[in-house]
Amino acid sequence: MSETTPAAPVLVDFWCELECPDCRRALSDLHALRAAYGERVEIRLRHFPLDKHKHAYAAAQAAEEAAAQGADWPYIEAVLGRTDELNRSGEPLLIEVARELGLDAEEFDTALIDGRHLLIVDADQAEGKAIGVTGTPTYVVGDERFDGGKSQEGLRERVAAAIEARLAG
């Protein structure tokens, strides 16, 4: 009897900006994909702060601090759920969300001041530009890019079809 190694999960890069209302709406797609595929899919947040949102860059850095403290997706989802408030309040909201989630809010404040996560955010943004990301949300599955910044109509279905194709081998 031979043992089989489970296939590696399909990687879905989710290019996101935490002040983006379209990314907030995309959360339901992410939840549906996770529910449908479970551990067969890995959704990885990639930062793509847009110039039109003045707090997006700080929010991306804060998301990296949340990841460093072991709460990346809970933090990301909490901030995306409050995009309008982030637009009005800025960095104080980022610290408040950290506190609400039981994270070290002082460390968030320090991370935003010292810029320890700048390189990660900059690298993501540069890679996104290099592969043709122009808006958010954008999904990348393998070498296929799905731009939700223009329209989210049918986006979940197109991403799911790409996942299915990868799972089928």
PDB file of C-alpha atoms in Angstrom:
ATOM      1  CA  MET A   1       0.000   0.000   0.000  1.00  0.00           C
ATOM      2  CA  SER A   2       1.403   3.371  -0.957  1.00  0.00           C
ATOM      3  CA  GLU A   3       0.742   6.592   0.808  1.00  0.00           C
ATOM      4  CA  THR A   4      -0.231   9.576  -1.256  1.00  0.00           C
ATOM      5  CA  THR A   5       0.868  13.062  -0.453  1.00  0.00           C
ATOM      6  CA  PRO A   6      -1.999  15.527  -0.472  1.00  0.00           C
ATOM      7  CA  ALA A   7      -1.695  18.079  -3.240  1.00  0.00           C
ATOM      8  CA  ALA A   8      -0.480  21.504  -2.287  1.00  0.00           C
ATOM      9  CA  PRO A   9      -3.319  23.990  -1.967  1.00  0.00           C
ATOM     10  CA  VAL A  10      -4.106  26.230  -4.909  1.00  0.00           C
ATOM     11  CA  LEU A  11      -2.675  29.656  -4.179  1.00  0.00           C
ATOM     12  CA  VAL A  12      -4.990  32.598  -4.745  1.00  0.00           C
ATOM     13  CA  ASP A  13      -3.323  35.984  -4.448  1.00  0.00           C
ATOM     14  CA  PHE A  14      -5.898  38.550  -3.349  1.00  0.00           C
ATOM     15  CA  TRP A  15      -4.639  42.025  -4.243  1.00  0.00           C
ATOM     16  CA  CYS A  16      -6.423  44.270  -1.816  1.00  0.00           C
ATOM     17  CA  GLU A  17      -6.537  47.730  -0.369  1.00  0.00           C
ATOM     18  CA  LEU A  18      -8.053  48.039   3.094  1.00  0.00           C
ATOM     19  CA  GLU A  19      -9.793  51.352   2.450  1.00  0.00           C
ATOM     20  CA  CYS A  20     -11.460  50.060  -0.730  1.00  0.00           C
ATOM     21  CA  PRO A  21     -15.241  49.548  -0.610  1.00  0.00           C
ATOM     22  CA  ASP A  22     -15.027  47.003  -3.448  1.00  0.00           C
ATOM     23  CA  CYS A  23     -12.580  44.952  -1.369  1.00  0.00           C
ATOM     24  CA  ARG A  24     -15.052  45.095   1.515  1.00  0.00           C
ATOM     25  CA  ARG A  25     -17.719  43.660  -0.789  1.00  0.00           C
ATOM     26  CA  ALA A  26     -15.246  40.995  -1.972  1.00  0.00           C
ATOM     27  CA  LEU A  27     -15.128  39.536   1.558  1.00  0.00           C
ATOM     28  CA  SER A  28     -18.256  37.514   0.786  1.00  0.00           C
ATOM     29  CA  ASP A  29     -16.429  36.002  -2.204  1.00  0.00           C
ATOM     30  CA  LEU A  30     -13.446  35.108  -0.023  1.00  0.00           C
ATOM     31  CA  HIS A  31     -15.740  33.478   2.542  1.00  0.00           C
ATOM     32  CA  ALA A  32     -17.514  31.512  -0.204  1.00  0.00           C
ATOM     33  CA  LEU A  33     -14.218  30.326  -1.699  1.00  0.00           C
ATOM     34  CA  ARG A  34     -12.936  29.230   1.705  1.00  0.00           C
ATOM     35  CA  ALA A  35     -16.207  27.439   2.427  1.00  0.00           C
ATOM     36  CA  ALA A  36     -16.178  25.671  -0.936  1.00  0.00           C
ATOM     37  CA  TYR A  37     -12.518  24.628  -1.007  1.00  0.00           C
ATOM     38  CA  GLY A  38     -11.338  24.574   2.606  1.00  0.00           C
ATOM     39  CA  GLU A  39      -7.692  23.600   2.867  1.00  0.00           C
ATOM     40  CA  ARG A  40      -7.462  22.966  -0.876  1.00  0.00           C
ATOM     41  CA  VAL A  41      -7.078  26.703  -1.410  1.00  0.00           C
ATOM     42  CA  GLU A  42      -4.763  29.229   0.241  1.00  0.00           C
ATOM     43  CA  ILE A  43      -5.836  32.846  -0.041  1.00  0.00           C
ATOM     44  CA  ARG A  44      -2.907  35.184   0.395  1.00  0.00           C
ATOM     45  CA  LEU A  45      -3.397  38.911   0.925  1.00  0.00           C
ATOM     46  CA  ARG A  46      -1.242  41.100  -1.282  1.00  0.00           C
ATOM     47  CA  HIS A  47      -1.127  44.831  -0.661  1.00  0.00           C
ATOM     48  CA  PHE A  48      -2.005  47.300  -3.372  1.00  0.00           C
ATOM     49  CA  PRO A  49      -2.678  50.652  -1.688  1.00  0.00           C
ATOM     50  CA  LEU A  50      -4.267  53.119  -4.079  1.00  0.00           C
ATOM     51  CA  ASP A  51      -3.309  56.788  -4.162  1.00  0.00           C
ATOM     52  CA  LYS A  52      -6.957  57.860  -3.980  1.00  0.00           C
ATOM     53  CA  HIS A  53      -7.284  56.481  -0.428  1.00  0.00           C
ATOM     54  CA  LYS A  54      -5.137  58.462   1.984  1.00  0.00           C
ATOM     55  CA  HIS A  55      -5.045  55.827   4.763  1.00  0.00           C
ATOM     56  CA  ALA A  56      -4.535  52.739   2.585  1.00  0.00           C
ATOM     57  CA  TYR A  57      -0.766  52.635   2.966  1.00  0.00           C
ATOM     58  CA  ALA A  58      -0.938  52.850   6.765  1.00  0.00           C
ATOM     59  CA  ALA A  59      -3.684  50.204   6.768  1.00  0.00           C
ATOM     60  CA  ALA A  60      -1.455  47.853   4.750  1.00  0.00           C
ATOM     61  CA  GLN A  61       1.350  48.341   7.269  1.00  0.00           C
ATOM     62  CA  ALA A  62      -1.074  47.733  10.135  1.00  0.00           C
ATOM     63  CA  ALA A  63      -2.249  44.504   8.473  1.00  0.00           C
ATOM     64  CA  GLU A  64       1.365  43.341   8.409  1.00  0.00           C
ATOM     65  CA  GLU A  65       1.698  44.139  12.112  1.00  0.00           C
ATOM     66  CA  ALA A  66      -1.471  42.115  12.728  1.00  0.00           C
ATOM     67  CA  ALA A  67       0.129  39.232  10.829  1.00  0.00           C
ATOM     68  CA  ALA A  68       3.241  39.572  12.992  1.00  0.00           C
ATOM     69  CA  GLN A  69       0.977  39.285  16.043  1.00  0.00           C
ATOM     70  CA  GLY A  70      -0.809  36.235  14.584  1.00  0.00           C
ATOM     71  CA  ALA A  71      -4.136  37.847  13.657  1.00  0.00           C
ATOM     72  CA  ASP A  72      -3.829  38.801  10.003  1.00  0.00           C
ATOM     73  CA  TRP A  73      -7.223  37.764   8.605  1.00  0.00           C
ATOM     74  CA  PRO A  74      -9.292  38.744  11.652  1.00  0.00           C
ATOM     75  CA  TYR A  75      -7.671  42.184  11.500  1.00  0.00           C
ATOM     76  CA  ILE A  76      -8.019  42.518   7.725  1.00  0.00           C
ATOM     77  CA  GLU A  77     -11.698  41.599   7.858  1.00  0.00           C
ATOM     78  CA  ALA A  78     -12.356  43.950  10.774  1.00  0.00           C
ATOM     79  CA  VAL A  79     -10.741  46.893   8.970  1.00  0.00           C
ATOM     80  CA  LEU A  80     -12.463  46.092   5.667  1.00  0.00           C
ATOM     81  CA  GLY A  81     -15.746  46.050   7.542  1.00  0.00           C
ATOM     82  CA  ARG A  82     -15.129  49.670   8.503  1.00  0.00           C
ATOM     83  CA  THR A  83     -13.799  51.243   5.298  1.00  0.00           C
ATOM     84  CA  ASP A  84     -16.001  54.326   5.624  1.00  0.00           C
ATOM     85  CA  GLU A  85     -14.801  54.898   9.165  1.00  0.00           C
ATOM     86  CA  LEU A  86     -11.173  54.372   8.107  1.00  0.00           C
ATOM     87  CA  ASN A  87     -11.655  57.008   5.429  1.00  0.00           C
ATOM     88  CA  ARG A  88     -12.855  59.485   8.096  1.00  0.00           C
ATOM     89  CA  SER A  89     -10.657  58.519  11.079  1.00  0.00           C
ATOM     90  CA  GLY A  90      -7.403  57.180   9.658  1.00  0.00           C
ATOM     91  CA  GLU A  91      -4.705  55.708  11.853  1.00  0.00           C
ATOM     92  CA  PRO A  92      -6.606  55.994  15.152  1.00  0.00           C
ATOM     93  CA  LEU A  93      -9.111  53.472  13.769  1.00  0.00           C
ATOM     94  CA  LEU A  94      -6.285  51.069  12.897  1.00  0.00           C
ATOM     95  CA  ILE A  95      -5.080  51.197  16.503  1.00  0.00           C
ATOM     96  CA  GLU A  96      -8.647  50.879  17.821  1.00  0.00           C
ATOM     97  CA  VAL A  97      -9.285  47.724  15.762  1.00  0.00           C
ATOM     98  CA  ALA A  98      -6.062  46.208  17.086  1.00  0.00           C
ATOM     99  CA  ARG A  99      -7.174  46.937  20.638  1.00  0.00           C
ATOM    100  CA  GLU A 100     -10.649  45.470  19.983  1.00  0.00           C
ATOM    101  CA  LEU A 101      -9.042  42.251  18.760  1.00  0.00           C
ATOM    102  CA  GLY A 102      -6.843  42.018  21.847  1.00  0.00           C
ATOM    103  CA  LEU A 103      -3.646  42.805  19.984  1.00  0.00           C
ATOM    104  CA  ASP A 104      -0.803  44.951  21.282  1.00  0.00           C
ATOM    105  CA  ALA A 105      -2.098  48.360  20.190  1.00  0.00           C
ATOM    106  CA  GLU A 106       1.040  50.163  21.373  1.00  0.00           C
ATOM    107  CA  GLU A 107       3.103  47.942  19.098  1.00  0.00           C
ATOM    108  CA  PHE A 108       0.791  48.855  16.197  1.00  0.00           C
ATOM    109  CA  ASP A 109       1.369  52.517  16.900  1.00  0.00           C
ATOM    110  CA  THR A 110       5.128  51.966  17.032  1.00  0.00           C
ATOM    111  CA  ALA A 111       5.070  49.931  13.804  1.00  0.00           C
ATOM    112  CA  LEU A 112       3.232  52.708  11.999  1.00  0.00           C
ATOM    113  CA  ILE A 113       5.784  55.244  13.236  1.00  0.00           C
ATOM    114  CA  ASP A 114       8.954  53.221  12.612  1.00  0.00           C
ATOM    115  CA  GLY A 115       7.834  51.828   9.252  1.00  0.00           C
ATOM    116  CA  ARG A 116       9.028  48.284   9.945  1.00  0.00           C
ATOM    117  CA  HIS A 117       6.578  46.841   7.410  1.00  0.00           C
ATOM    118  CA  LEU A 118       7.182  49.343   4.601  1.00  0.00           C
ATOM    119  CA  LEU A 119       9.320  46.972   2.532  1.00  0.00           C
ATOM    120  CA  ILE A 120       6.645  44.270   2.461  1.00  0.00           C
ATOM    121  CA  VAL A 121       3.965  46.724   1.343  1.00  0.00           C
ATOM    122  CA  ASP A 122       6.275  48.317  -1.238  1.00  0.00           C
ATOM    123  CA  ALA A 123       7.322  44.911  -2.601  1.00  0.00           C
ATOM    124  CA  ASP A 124       3.709  43.781  -2.955  1.00  0.00           C
ATOM    125  CA  GLN A 125       2.743  46.983  -4.721  1.00  0.00           C
ATOM    126  CA  ALA A 126       5.724  46.767  -7.091  1.00  0.00           C
ATOM    127  CA  GLU A 127       4.959  43.138  -7.923  1.00  0.00           C
ATOM    128  CA  GLY A 128       1.317  43.978  -8.494  1.00  0.00           C
ATOM    129  CA  LYS A 129       2.233  46.724 -10.936  1.00  0.00           C
ATOM    130  CA  ALA A 130       4.681  44.384 -12.691  1.00  0.00           C
ATOM    131  CA  ILE A 131       1.978  41.777 -13.341  1.00  0.00           C
ATOM    132  CA  GLY A 132      -0.628  44.311 -14.434  1.00  0.00           C
ATOM    133  CA  VAL A 133      -2.683  44.928 -11.303  1.00  0.00           C
ATOM    134  CA  THR A 134      -4.298  48.342 -11.716  1.00  0.00           C
ATOM    135  CA  GLY A 135      -7.076  48.276  -9.122  1.00  0.00           C
ATOM    136  CA  THR A 136      -8.572  46.336  -6.270  1.00  0.00           C
ATOM    137  CA  PRO A 137      -9.767  43.761  -5.649  1.00  0.00           C
ATOM    138  CA  THR A 138      -7.750  41.677  -8.096  1.00  0.00           C
ATOM    139  CA  TYR A 139      -7.294  37.928  -7.825  1.00  0.00           C
ATOM    140  CA  VAL A 140      -4.437  35.951  -9.335  1.00  0.00           C
ATOM    141  CA  VAL A 141      -4.707  32.178  -9.683  1.00  0.00           C
ATOM    142  CA  GLY A 142      -1.631  30.721 -11.341  1.00  0.00           C
ATOM    143  CA  ASP A 143      -1.030  32.962 -14.321  1.00  0.00           C
ATOM    144  CA  GLU A 144      -4.635  34.146 -14.600  1.00  0.00           C
ATOM    145  CA  ARG A 145      -5.564  37.608 -13.328  1.00  0.00           C
ATOM    146  CA  PHE A 146      -9.148  38.571 -12.467  1.00  0.00           C
ATOM    147  CA  ASP A 147      -9.711  42.293 -12.048  1.00  0.00           C
ATOM    148  CA  GLY A 148     -12.581  43.122  -9.720  1.00  0.00           C
ATOM    149  CA  GLY A 149     -11.765  46.807  -9.682  1.00  0.00           C
ATOM    150  CA  LYS A 150     -13.654  47.302 -12.938  1.00  0.00           C
ATOM    151  CA  SER A 151     -16.568  44.952 -12.204  1.00  0.00           C
ATOM    152  CA  GLN A 152     -17.218  42.241  -9.656  1.00  0.00           C
ATOM    153  CA  GLU A 153     -19.993  40.739 -11.785  1.00  0.00           C
ATOM    154  CA  GLY A 154     -19.316  37.001 -12.072  1.00  0.00           C
ATOM    155  CA  LEU A 155     -15.905  37.392 -10.455  1.00  0.00           C
ATOM    156  CA  ARG A 156     -16.355  34.666  -7.835  1.00  0.00           C
ATOM    157  CA  GLU A 157     -17.433  32.200 -10.515  1.00  0.00           C
ATOM    158  CA  ARG A 158     -14.435  32.998 -12.729  1.00  0.00           C
ATOM    159  CA  VAL A 159     -12.009  32.633  -9.813  1.00  0.00           C
ATOM    160  CA  ALA A 160     -13.690  29.359  -8.761  1.00  0.00           C
ATOM    161  CA  ALA A 161     -13.378  28.014 -12.317  1.00  0.00           C
ATOM    162  CA  ALA A 162      -9.651  28.793 -12.281  1.00  0.00           C
ATOM    163  CA  ILE A 163      -9.290  27.042  -8.912  1.00  0.00           C
ATOM    164  CA  GLU A 164     -11.209  24.015 -10.236  1.00  0.00           C
ATOM    165  CA  ALA A 165      -8.922  23.830 -13.260  1.00  0.00           C
ATOM    166  CA  ARG A 166      -5.843  23.880 -11.029  1.00  0.00           C
ATOM    167  CA  LEU A 167      -7.287  21.239  -8.697  1.00  0.00           C
ATOM    168  CA  ALA A 168      -8.102  19.010 -11.658  1.00  0.00           C
ATOM    169  CA  GLY A 169      -4.456  19.109 -12.615  1.00  0.00           C
TER     170      GLY A 169
END
